[in-house]
Short mmCIF file of N, CA and C in Angstrom, two decimals:
data_model
loop_
_atom_site.label_atom_id
_atom_site.label_comp_id
_atom_site.label_asym_id
_atom_site.label_seq_id
_atom_site.Cartn_x
_atom_site.Cartn_y
_atom_site.Cartn_z
N MET P 1 -34.61 47.17 23.86
CA MET P 1 -34.84 45.76 24.79
C MET P 1 -34.19 45.00 23.58
N CYS P 2 -35.54 44.51 22.19
CA CYS P 2 -35.01 43.55 21.46
C CYS P 2 -33.40 44.09 20.25
N SER P 3 -33.32 45.09 20.32
CA SER P 3 -32.06 45.68 19.70
C SER P 3 -31.00 44.75 20.73
N ARG P 4 -30.79 44.94 21.94
CA ARG P 4 -30.03 44.17 22.54
C ARG P 4 -29.63 43.10 22.74
N TYR P 5 -31.09 41.91 22.80
CA TYR P 5 -31.24 40.89 22.57
C TYR P 5 -30.35 40.39 20.97
N TYR P 6 -30.24 40.73 20.02
CA TYR P 6 -29.93 40.61 18.83
C TYR P 6 -28.71 40.63 19.25
N PHE P 7 -28.29 41.78 19.68
CA PHE P 7 -26.81 42.46 20.21
C PHE P 7 -25.67 40.86 20.56
N VAL P 8 -26.26 40.82 22.12
CA VAL P 8 -26.00 39.80 22.84
C VAL P 8 -26.10 38.26 21.77
N LEU P 9 -26.90 37.90 21.17
CA LEU P 9 -26.99 36.77 20.29
C LEU P 9 -26.29 36.58 19.77
N ALA P 10 -25.80 37.31 18.26
CA ALA P 10 -25.10 37.81 17.61
C ALA P 10 -23.63 37.66 18.27
N LEU P 11 -22.97 38.24 19.64
CA LEU P 11 -21.75 38.02 19.70
C LEU P 11 -21.60 36.41 20.46
N ILE P 12 -22.37 36.09 20.95
CA ILE P 12 -22.26 34.56 21.14
C ILE P 12 -22.19 33.57 20.09
N LEU P 13 -22.88 34.17 19.15
CA LEU P 13 -22.45 33.23 17.85
C LEU P 13 -21.17 33.65 17.31
N ILE P 14 -20.50 34.43 17.72
CA ILE P 14 -19.73 34.80 16.62
C ILE P 14 -18.55 34.10 17.83
N LEU P 15 -18.74 34.08 18.56
CA LEU P 15 -17.64 33.50 19.85
C LEU P 15 -18.12 32.22 19.57
N PHE P 16 -19.13 31.31 19.62
CA PHE P 16 -19.19 30.57 19.53
C PHE P 16 -17.97 29.52 18.00
N SER P 17 -18.09 30.25 17.25
CA SER P 17 -17.87 30.20 15.32
C SER P 17 -16.32 30.41 15.70
N GLU P 18 -15.50 31.21 16.66
CA GLU P 18 -14.89 31.42 16.84
C GLU P 18 -13.85 30.08 18.15
N ILE P 19 -14.66 29.61 18.93
CA ILE P 19 -14.12 28.41 19.02
C ILE P 19 -13.88 27.20 18.16
N VAL P 20 -15.14 26.91 17.42
CA VAL P 20 -14.81 26.07 16.40
C VAL P 20 -13.97 25.93 15.40
N ILE P 21 -14.02 27.04 15.21
CA ILE P 21 -12.75 26.70 13.76
C ILE P 21 -11.53 26.89 15.17
N ALA P 22 -10.98 27.26 16.26
CA ALA P 22 -9.67 27.22 17.06
C ALA P 22 -9.72 25.78 17.49
N SER P 23 -11.07 25.36 17.83
CA SER P 23 -10.31 23.86 18.31
C SER P 23 -10.48 22.13 16.77
N ASP P 24 -10.67 22.91 15.96
CA ASP P 24 -10.56 22.83 14.25
C ASP P 24 -8.91 22.98 14.00
N THR P 25 -8.29 23.77 14.11
CA THR P 25 -6.96 23.77 13.78
C THR P 25 -6.30 23.10 14.87
N GLU P 26 -6.72 23.18 15.92
CA GLU P 26 -5.59 22.27 16.85
C GLU P 26 -5.71 20.68 16.06
N ARG P 27 -6.43 20.55 16.04
CA ARG P 27 -6.54 19.12 15.95
C ARG P 27 -6.64 18.60 14.00
N TYR P 28 -5.90 20.13 13.58
CA TYR P 28 -5.14 19.32 12.12
C TYR P 28 -4.36 18.70 11.39
N GLU P 29 -4.41 17.75 11.16
CA GLU P 29 -3.19 17.27 11.10
C GLU P 29 -2.54 17.80 9.57
N LEU P 30 -1.17 17.87 9.56
CA LEU P 30 -0.93 18.20 8.51
C LEU P 30 -0.55 17.25 7.22
N GLY P 31 -0.30 17.45 6.17
CA GLY P 31 -0.29 16.28 5.03
C GLY P 31 0.37 16.79 3.87
N VAL P 32 0.33 16.68 3.02
CA VAL P 32 1.50 16.85 1.51
C VAL P 32 0.43 18.06 1.24
N GLY P 33 1.33 19.43 0.54
CA GLY P 33 0.79 20.48 0.14
C GLY P 33 0.74 21.05 0.97
N ASP P 34 0.48 21.19 2.15
CA ASP P 34 0.53 21.92 3.59
C ASP P 34 1.83 22.57 3.13
N LYS P 35 1.78 24.13 3.42
CA LYS P 35 3.31 24.99 3.37
C LYS P 35 3.24 25.15 5.16
N VAL P 36 4.16 24.92 6.26
CA VAL P 36 4.62 25.18 7.08
C VAL P 36 5.63 26.50 7.43
N SER P 37 5.42 26.71 8.63
CA SER P 37 6.60 27.79 9.62
C SER P 37 6.50 27.37 10.71
N ILE P 38 7.96 27.32 10.75
CA ILE P 38 8.81 26.79 12.16
C ILE P 38 9.47 28.30 12.71
N ARG P 39 9.38 28.33 14.51
CA ARG P 39 10.30 29.77 14.16
C ARG P 39 10.46 29.30 15.64
N VAL P 40 11.39 29.70 16.43
CA VAL P 40 12.50 29.68 17.83
C VAL P 40 12.11 31.09 17.74
N PHE P 41 12.15 31.53 18.99
CA PHE P 41 12.02 32.91 20.13
C PHE P 41 13.38 32.74 19.42
N GLY P 42 14.14 33.93 19.69
CA GLY P 42 15.61 34.61 19.53
C GLY P 42 16.03 33.75 18.45
N GLN P 43 16.28 32.70 17.74
CA GLN P 43 16.32 31.98 17.47
C GLN P 43 16.37 32.30 15.68
N PRO P 44 16.60 33.60 15.06
CA PRO P 44 16.61 33.50 13.53
C PRO P 44 16.78 32.30 13.00
N ASP P 45 18.25 32.03 13.52
CA ASP P 45 18.64 31.29 12.11
C ASP P 45 17.69 29.07 12.31
N LEU P 46 17.50 29.44 13.25
CA LEU P 46 16.09 28.53 13.61
C LEU P 46 15.12 28.64 12.77
N GLU P 47 14.67 29.44 11.51
CA GLU P 47 13.42 29.30 11.51
C GLU P 47 13.21 29.06 10.45
N VAL P 48 11.95 28.12 9.92
CA VAL P 48 12.13 27.86 8.37
C VAL P 48 11.11 27.51 8.02
N GLU P 49 10.33 28.18 6.89
CA GLU P 49 9.39 27.55 6.31
C GLU P 49 9.22 26.78 4.72
N ALA P 50 8.27 25.53 4.45
CA ALA P 50 8.35 24.63 3.50
C ALA P 50 7.38 23.58 3.60
N LEU P 51 7.08 23.05 1.75
CA LEU P 51 5.91 23.31 1.95
C LEU P 51 5.88 21.54 1.81
N LEU P 52 5.94 21.10 2.68
CA LEU P 52 5.79 19.67 2.62
C LEU P 52 5.19 18.53 1.06
N GLY P 53 6.45 18.16 1.40
CA GLY P 53 6.12 16.88 0.13
C GLY P 53 6.03 15.71 -0.39
N ASN P 54 6.12 14.76 -1.30
CA ASN P 54 4.84 13.55 -0.97
C ASN P 54 6.03 12.89 0.50
N SER P 55 7.31 13.01 0.67
CA SER P 55 7.90 11.98 1.38
C SER P 55 7.46 12.51 2.73
N GLY P 56 6.76 13.90 3.03
CA GLY P 56 6.16 14.30 4.31
C GLY P 56 7.41 15.35 5.02
N LEU P 57 8.52 15.05 4.64
CA LEU P 57 10.13 15.85 5.34
C LEU P 57 10.54 16.44 5.31
N VAL P 58 10.90 17.00 6.59
CA VAL P 58 11.42 19.20 6.31
C VAL P 58 13.10 18.79 6.80
N ASN P 59 13.63 18.95 6.21
CA ASN P 59 14.94 18.84 6.39
C ASN P 59 15.19 20.84 7.57
N TYR P 60 15.28 20.10 8.69
CA TYR P 60 15.33 20.94 10.09
C TYR P 60 16.61 21.69 10.45
N PRO P 61 17.28 22.58 10.94
CA PRO P 61 18.89 22.34 11.80
C PRO P 61 18.55 21.81 12.75
N PHE P 62 20.13 20.92 13.06
CA PHE P 62 20.88 20.47 13.85
C PHE P 62 20.06 18.72 14.01
N LEU P 63 18.80 19.18 13.66
CA LEU P 63 18.01 17.51 13.96
C LEU P 63 17.74 16.77 12.64
N GLY P 64 18.62 17.18 11.74
CA GLY P 64 18.11 16.49 10.22
C GLY P 64 16.39 17.31 9.66
N GLU P 65 16.18 15.50 8.98
CA GLU P 65 15.05 15.24 8.36
C GLU P 65 14.26 14.83 9.32
N VAL P 66 12.77 15.83 9.68
CA VAL P 66 12.29 15.19 10.41
C VAL P 66 10.03 15.14 9.79
N LYS P 67 9.85 13.85 9.93
CA LYS P 67 8.59 13.81 9.44
C LYS P 67 7.27 14.65 10.40
N LEU P 68 6.60 15.19 9.22
CA LEU P 68 5.43 16.46 9.96
C LEU P 68 4.63 16.00 9.44
N VAL P 69 4.10 14.91 8.67
CA VAL P 69 2.77 14.55 7.49
C VAL P 69 2.32 13.88 9.21
N GLY P 70 1.22 14.26 9.21
CA GLY P 70 0.04 13.03 10.43
C GLY P 70 0.12 14.10 11.77
N LEU P 71 0.85 15.30 11.87
CA LEU P 71 1.40 15.51 13.22
C LEU P 71 0.46 16.76 13.29
N THR P 72 -0.11 17.07 14.59
CA THR P 72 -0.78 18.87 14.79
C THR P 72 0.61 19.93 15.01
N VAL P 73 -0.06 21.09 14.37
CA VAL P 73 0.69 22.09 14.74
C VAL P 73 1.30 22.55 16.23
N LYS P 74 0.95 21.88 17.00
CA LYS P 74 0.89 21.44 18.72
C LYS P 74 2.10 20.46 18.50
N GLN P 75 2.06 19.07 18.06
CA GLN P 75 3.03 18.32 18.06
C GLN P 75 4.41 19.09 17.36
N VAL P 76 4.42 19.28 16.28
CA VAL P 76 4.91 19.79 15.58
C VAL P 76 6.23 20.62 16.66
N GLU P 77 5.23 21.64 17.16
CA GLU P 77 5.93 22.29 18.27
C GLU P 77 7.49 21.38 19.37
N ASN P 78 6.25 20.38 19.76
CA ASN P 78 6.95 19.25 21.09
C ASN P 78 8.07 18.69 20.15
N LEU P 79 7.53 18.40 18.97
CA LEU P 79 8.74 17.42 18.24
C LEU P 79 10.37 18.39 18.19
N ILE P 80 10.16 19.67 17.55
CA ILE P 80 11.17 20.13 17.43
C ILE P 80 12.16 20.95 18.87
N SER P 81 11.06 21.20 20.12
CA SER P 81 11.77 21.24 21.11
C SER P 81 12.12 20.74 21.93
N VAL P 82 12.09 19.42 21.82
CA VAL P 82 12.45 18.03 22.32
C VAL P 82 13.66 17.68 21.75
N GLY P 83 13.43 17.95 20.55
CA GLY P 83 14.98 18.09 19.50
C GLY P 83 15.69 19.04 19.43
N LEU P 84 15.24 20.46 20.15
CA LEU P 84 16.71 21.00 20.20
C LEU P 84 17.26 21.44 21.66
N LYS P 85 15.92 20.73 22.98
CA LYS P 85 16.38 20.84 24.27
C LYS P 85 17.75 19.74 24.39
N ASP P 86 17.79 18.67 23.49
CA ASP P 86 18.80 17.26 23.81
C ASP P 86 20.11 18.25 22.74
N GLY P 87 21.41 19.64 24.17
CA GLY P 87 21.96 19.06 23.73
C GLY P 87 22.20 20.35 23.02
N TYR P 88 21.38 21.31 22.56
CA TYR P 88 21.45 22.50 21.51
C TYR P 88 21.03 23.24 22.66
N LEU P 89 19.38 23.79 22.56
CA LEU P 89 19.00 24.79 23.58
C LEU P 89 18.26 24.46 24.84
N VAL P 90 19.02 25.21 25.92
CA VAL P 90 18.73 25.37 27.50
C VAL P 90 16.71 24.98 27.76
N ALA P 91 15.67 26.24 26.54
CA ALA P 91 14.82 26.20 27.24
C ALA P 91 13.87 26.61 25.26
N PRO P 92 13.96 25.82 24.52
CA PRO P 92 13.44 26.80 23.57
C PRO P 92 11.89 26.29 23.74
N ASN P 93 11.60 27.90 23.59
CA ASN P 93 10.05 28.71 22.41
C ASN P 93 10.14 28.06 21.75
N VAL P 94 9.29 26.80 20.99
CA VAL P 94 9.19 27.01 19.08
C VAL P 94 7.21 27.26 18.97
N TYR P 95 6.82 28.13 17.89
CA TYR P 95 5.87 27.99 17.55
C TYR P 95 6.00 27.49 16.01
N ALA P 96 4.76 26.96 15.59
CA ALA P 96 4.86 26.08 14.07
C ALA P 96 3.49 26.45 13.80
N GLN P 97 2.56 27.28 12.29
CA GLN P 97 2.03 27.75 12.20
C GLN P 97 2.00 27.16 10.26
N VAL P 98 0.47 26.84 10.27
CA VAL P 98 0.14 26.24 8.76
C VAL P 98 0.22 27.54 8.27
N ILE P 99 1.12 28.21 7.02
CA ILE P 99 0.66 29.57 5.80
C ILE P 99 -0.10 29.20 5.06
N GLU P 100 -0.34 27.92 5.07
CA GLU P 100 -1.24 28.18 3.51
C GLU P 100 -1.57 26.27 3.51
N TYR P 101 -2.58 26.30 3.56
CA TYR P 101 -3.11 24.56 4.11
C TYR P 101 -3.46 24.33 2.20
N ARG P 102 -3.93 22.95 2.53
CA ARG P 102 -3.56 22.03 1.45
C ARG P 102 -4.95 21.98 0.72
N PRO P 103 -4.66 22.71 -1.17
CA PRO P 103 -6.29 23.08 -1.02
C PRO P 103 -7.62 21.69 -1.58
N PHE P 104 -8.87 21.87 -1.33
CA PHE P 104 -9.60 20.82 -1.54
C PHE P 104 -9.99 21.34 -2.89
N TYR P 105 -11.20 19.53 -3.25
CA TYR P 105 -11.30 19.81 -4.68
C TYR P 105 -12.16 19.70 -4.59
N ILE P 106 -13.35 20.85 -6.16
CA ILE P 106 -14.60 20.67 -6.58
C ILE P 106 -15.00 20.29 -7.49
N HIS P 107 -16.20 19.46 -7.97
CA HIS P 107 -15.90 19.05 -9.49
C HIS P 107 -17.66 18.83 -9.73
N GLY P 108 -17.52 19.37 -10.96
CA GLY P 108 -19.18 18.29 -11.67
C GLY P 108 -20.29 19.42 -11.46
N GLU P 109 -21.15 19.82 -11.20
CA GLU P 109 -21.79 20.95 -12.12
C GLU P 109 -21.79 22.21 -11.07
N VAL P 110 -20.52 22.80 -10.52
CA VAL P 110 -20.82 24.20 -10.82
C VAL P 110 -20.02 24.84 -12.17
N LYS P 111 -19.51 26.04 -11.68
CA LYS P 111 -19.52 27.20 -12.75
C LYS P 111 -17.95 26.96 -13.18
N LYS P 112 -17.31 26.58 -11.80
CA LYS P 112 -15.16 26.49 -11.37
C LYS P 112 -15.27 26.03 -11.45
N PRO P 113 -15.03 24.78 -11.27
CA PRO P 113 -14.38 23.48 -10.57
C PRO P 113 -12.82 23.11 -11.01
N GLY P 114 -12.47 23.15 -10.05
CA GLY P 114 -10.78 22.88 -9.81
C GLY P 114 -10.35 22.87 -7.95
N ALA P 115 -8.82 23.68 -8.26
CA ALA P 115 -8.91 22.75 -6.66
C ALA P 115 -9.17 24.04 -6.19
N TYR P 116 -9.11 24.62 -4.91
CA TYR P 116 -9.58 25.47 -4.01
C TYR P 116 -8.01 25.91 -2.60
N PRO P 117 -7.95 26.59 -2.70
CA PRO P 117 -7.65 26.68 -0.92
C PRO P 117 -8.17 26.37 -0.10
N TYR P 118 -7.81 25.67 0.86
CA TYR P 118 -8.60 25.61 1.85
C TYR P 118 -8.88 26.41 3.23
N GLN P 119 -10.19 26.28 4.32
CA GLN P 119 -9.92 27.42 5.36
C GLN P 119 -10.75 26.67 6.26
N PRO P 120 -10.41 26.80 7.37
CA PRO P 120 -10.64 26.14 8.78
C PRO P 120 -12.26 26.33 8.65
N GLY P 121 -13.15 25.38 9.07
CA GLY P 121 -14.46 25.79 9.51
C GLY P 121 -15.62 25.77 8.26
N MET P 122 -14.40 25.31 6.98
CA MET P 122 -14.83 25.63 5.81
C MET P 122 -16.35 24.45 5.28
N THR P 123 -17.36 24.70 4.97
CA THR P 123 -18.85 24.39 4.46
C THR P 123 -18.46 23.92 3.22
N ILE P 124 -19.08 22.90 2.61
CA ILE P 124 -19.77 22.56 1.32
C ILE P 124 -20.36 24.30 0.45
N SER P 125 -21.36 24.36 0.85
CA SER P 125 -22.26 25.78 0.75
C SER P 125 -20.63 26.67 0.44
N GLN P 126 -19.93 26.51 1.47
CA GLN P 126 -18.63 27.77 0.96
C GLN P 126 -17.52 27.45 0.37
N ALA P 127 -17.35 25.92 0.06
CA ALA P 127 -16.67 25.61 -1.18
C ALA P 127 -17.40 26.29 -2.60
N VAL P 128 -18.91 25.38 -2.20
CA VAL P 128 -19.52 25.91 -3.58
C VAL P 128 -19.41 27.57 -4.12
N ALA P 129 -19.09 28.11 -3.28
CA ALA P 129 -19.37 29.54 -3.67
C ALA P 129 -18.22 30.24 -3.99
N LEU P 130 -16.55 29.28 -2.92
CA LEU P 130 -15.97 29.75 -4.12
C LEU P 130 -15.73 29.47 -5.65
N ALA P 131 -16.56 28.46 -6.10
CA ALA P 131 -16.36 27.47 -7.43
C ALA P 131 -17.49 28.67 -7.67
N GLY P 132 -17.69 30.06 -7.78
CA GLY P 132 -18.61 30.33 -8.59
C GLY P 132 -20.16 30.29 -9.22
N GLY P 133 -20.48 28.79 -7.16
CA GLY P 133 -21.93 28.64 -7.72
C GLY P 133 -21.62 27.55 -8.52
N MET P 134 -23.30 26.64 -7.94
CA MET P 134 -23.98 25.66 -8.77
C MET P 134 -24.08 26.10 -10.36
N THR P 135 -24.03 25.34 -11.03
CA THR P 135 -24.51 25.89 -12.20
C THR P 135 -26.42 25.51 -11.98
N GLU P 136 -26.93 25.65 -13.77
CA GLU P 136 -28.49 25.45 -13.22
C GLU P 136 -28.90 24.10 -13.37
N ARG P 137 -27.99 22.88 -14.10
CA ARG P 137 -28.70 22.06 -13.55
C ARG P 137 -28.11 20.93 -12.36
N ALA P 138 -27.50 21.65 -11.76
CA ALA P 138 -27.09 21.15 -10.40
C ALA P 138 -27.71 20.69 -9.24
N SER P 139 -27.79 19.70 -8.76
CA SER P 139 -28.72 19.03 -8.19
C SER P 139 -28.57 19.61 -6.54
N GLU P 140 -29.15 20.03 -5.82
CA GLU P 140 -28.70 20.37 -4.24
C GLU P 140 -28.89 19.06 -3.40
N ASN P 141 -29.67 18.14 -4.04
CA ASN P 141 -29.66 16.73 -3.42
C ASN P 141 -28.51 15.46 -3.27
N LYS P 142 -28.17 15.60 -4.43
CA LYS P 142 -26.92 14.91 -4.91
C LYS P 142 -25.29 15.45 -4.97
N ILE P 143 -24.90 15.83 -3.68
CA ILE P 143 -23.35 16.44 -3.25
C ILE P 143 -22.92 14.64 -2.19
N TYR P 144 -21.69 14.56 -3.17
CA TYR P 144 -21.08 14.02 -2.70
C TYR P 144 -19.75 14.55 -2.06
N LEU P 145 -19.00 13.71 -0.62
CA LEU P 145 -17.85 14.27 -0.23
C LEU P 145 -16.99 13.20 -0.26
N SER P 146 -15.44 12.50 -0.50
CA SER P 146 -15.03 12.31 -0.73
C SER P 146 -13.49 12.57 0.33
N GLN P 147 -13.32 12.09 1.33
CA GLN P 147 -12.53 12.96 2.34
C GLN P 147 -11.41 12.41 2.76
N GLU P 148 -10.04 13.04 2.26
CA GLU P 148 -9.12 12.54 2.19
C GLU P 148 -7.96 11.70 3.07
N LYS P 149 -8.81 12.66 4.51
CA LYS P 149 -8.72 11.82 5.82
C LYS P 149 -8.62 10.15 6.06
N SER P 150 -9.83 10.09 5.79
CA SER P 150 -10.37 8.29 6.37
C SER P 150 -10.53 7.77 4.93
N LYS P 151 -10.22 7.96 3.47
CA LYS P 151 -9.35 7.49 2.06
C LYS P 151 -11.26 6.85 2.14
N SER P 152 -12.06 7.49 2.63
CA SER P 152 -13.89 6.65 2.01
C SER P 152 -13.98 7.23 0.53
N GLN P 153 -15.13 6.22 0.75
CA GLN P 153 -15.85 6.12 -0.81
C GLN P 153 -17.10 6.94 -0.72
N GLU P 154 -17.23 7.84 -1.77
CA GLU P 154 -18.08 9.41 -1.33
C GLU P 154 -18.84 8.99 -0.53
N ALA P 155 -19.77 9.75 -0.35
CA ALA P 155 -20.82 9.91 0.83
C ALA P 155 -21.53 11.29 0.29
N LEU P 156 -23.16 11.12 0.80
CA LEU P 156 -23.90 11.97 0.69
C LEU P 156 -23.56 12.71 1.71
N ALA P 157 -23.50 14.02 1.23
CA ALA P 157 -23.13 15.26 1.90
C ALA P 157 -24.32 16.15 1.39
N GLY P 158 -24.42 16.75 2.70
CA GLY P 158 -26.03 18.54 2.60
C GLY P 158 -25.03 19.67 2.15
N VAL P 159 -25.07 20.77 2.14
CA VAL P 159 -24.82 22.36 2.22
C VAL P 159 -23.75 22.25 3.30
N ASN P 160 -23.97 22.01 4.60
CA ASN P 160 -23.55 22.38 5.38
C ASN P 160 -22.66 21.38 6.11
N THR P 161 -22.45 20.60 5.70
CA THR P 161 -21.18 19.55 6.14
C THR P 161 -19.89 20.60 5.71
N ASN P 162 -19.21 20.04 6.42
CA ASN P 162 -17.71 20.45 6.85
C ASN P 162 -16.83 19.83 5.65
N VAL P 163 -15.61 20.70 5.55
CA VAL P 163 -14.52 20.42 4.98
C VAL P 163 -13.95 20.29 4.49
N ASN P 164 -12.62 19.26 4.47
CA ASN P 164 -11.57 19.07 5.16
C ASN P 164 -10.03 19.47 4.27
N ALA P 165 -9.21 19.89 4.48
CA ALA P 165 -8.49 20.14 3.41
C ALA P 165 -8.46 18.92 2.76
N GLY P 166 -7.60 18.39 1.35
CA GLY P 166 -7.33 17.64 0.93
C GLY P 166 -9.09 16.63 0.02
N ASP P 167 -10.00 16.89 0.34
CA ASP P 167 -11.14 16.37 0.50
C ASP P 167 -11.89 16.33 -0.81
N THR P 168 -12.48 16.19 -1.82
CA THR P 168 -13.36 16.20 -3.05
C THR P 168 -14.24 16.11 -3.43
N ILE P 169 -15.35 16.83 -3.46
CA ILE P 169 -16.39 17.55 -3.43
C ILE P 169 -17.13 17.49 -5.46
N LYS P 170 -18.09 16.71 -5.08
CA LYS P 170 -19.07 16.09 -6.35
C LYS P 170 -20.54 16.56 -6.31
N ILE P 171 -20.42 17.22 -7.06
CA ILE P 171 -22.38 18.04 -7.39
C ILE P 171 -22.46 17.08 -8.94
N GLU P 172 -23.87 16.71 -8.73
CA GLU P 172 -24.36 15.91 -9.52
C GLU P 172 -24.63 16.61 -10.22
N GLN P 173 -25.82 16.12 -11.91
CA GLN P 173 -27.01 16.57 -11.88
C GLN P 173 -27.84 16.79 -11.55
N ARG P 174 -29.66 17.43 -11.78
CA ARG P 174 -30.70 16.82 -11.21
C ARG P 174 -31.45 16.83 -12.84
N LEU P 175 -32.49 15.66 -11.86
CA LEU P 175 -32.65 14.56 -13.15
C LEU P 175 -34.02 16.10 -13.33
N PHE P 176 -34.65 15.90 -14.61
CA PHE P 176 -35.26 17.71 -14.76
C PHE P 176 -36.92 16.67 -14.72
#
């Protein structure tokens, strides 16, 4: 009976985490450094893979330059679909996805500071693990997060704080 309870509880937690990650990816806004793929069902000539540069523009067949930075994947699908309906295709079935997210950055008292690939749902704890863990001088109470999206100053954060693509994490030294 007890093991069945834990099994059901674990299943609920797994399903809940999938829902949270799915909602994160639905709200994710494309930015400079993201690599995207756009496909139209049955139209291989309209498949495009592009790395978003500083302009945020992608040259798309028939539509020319399309600005994708700041849009969600759903908004990209709608934009391309509406553009293709305007004299090119009757009912285009457009699918867009992020192939590679722009990196987040971590520096300070971690073993391997630098830029790392972002994954939806990532926390500071997971980011620190990617950077090889904290050094022996690291302070677990002085972790700062600068969010790219809000262009805000560094804010004190905990190890369970969510990290977004483009964010910068700084781990300070602790006083002995």
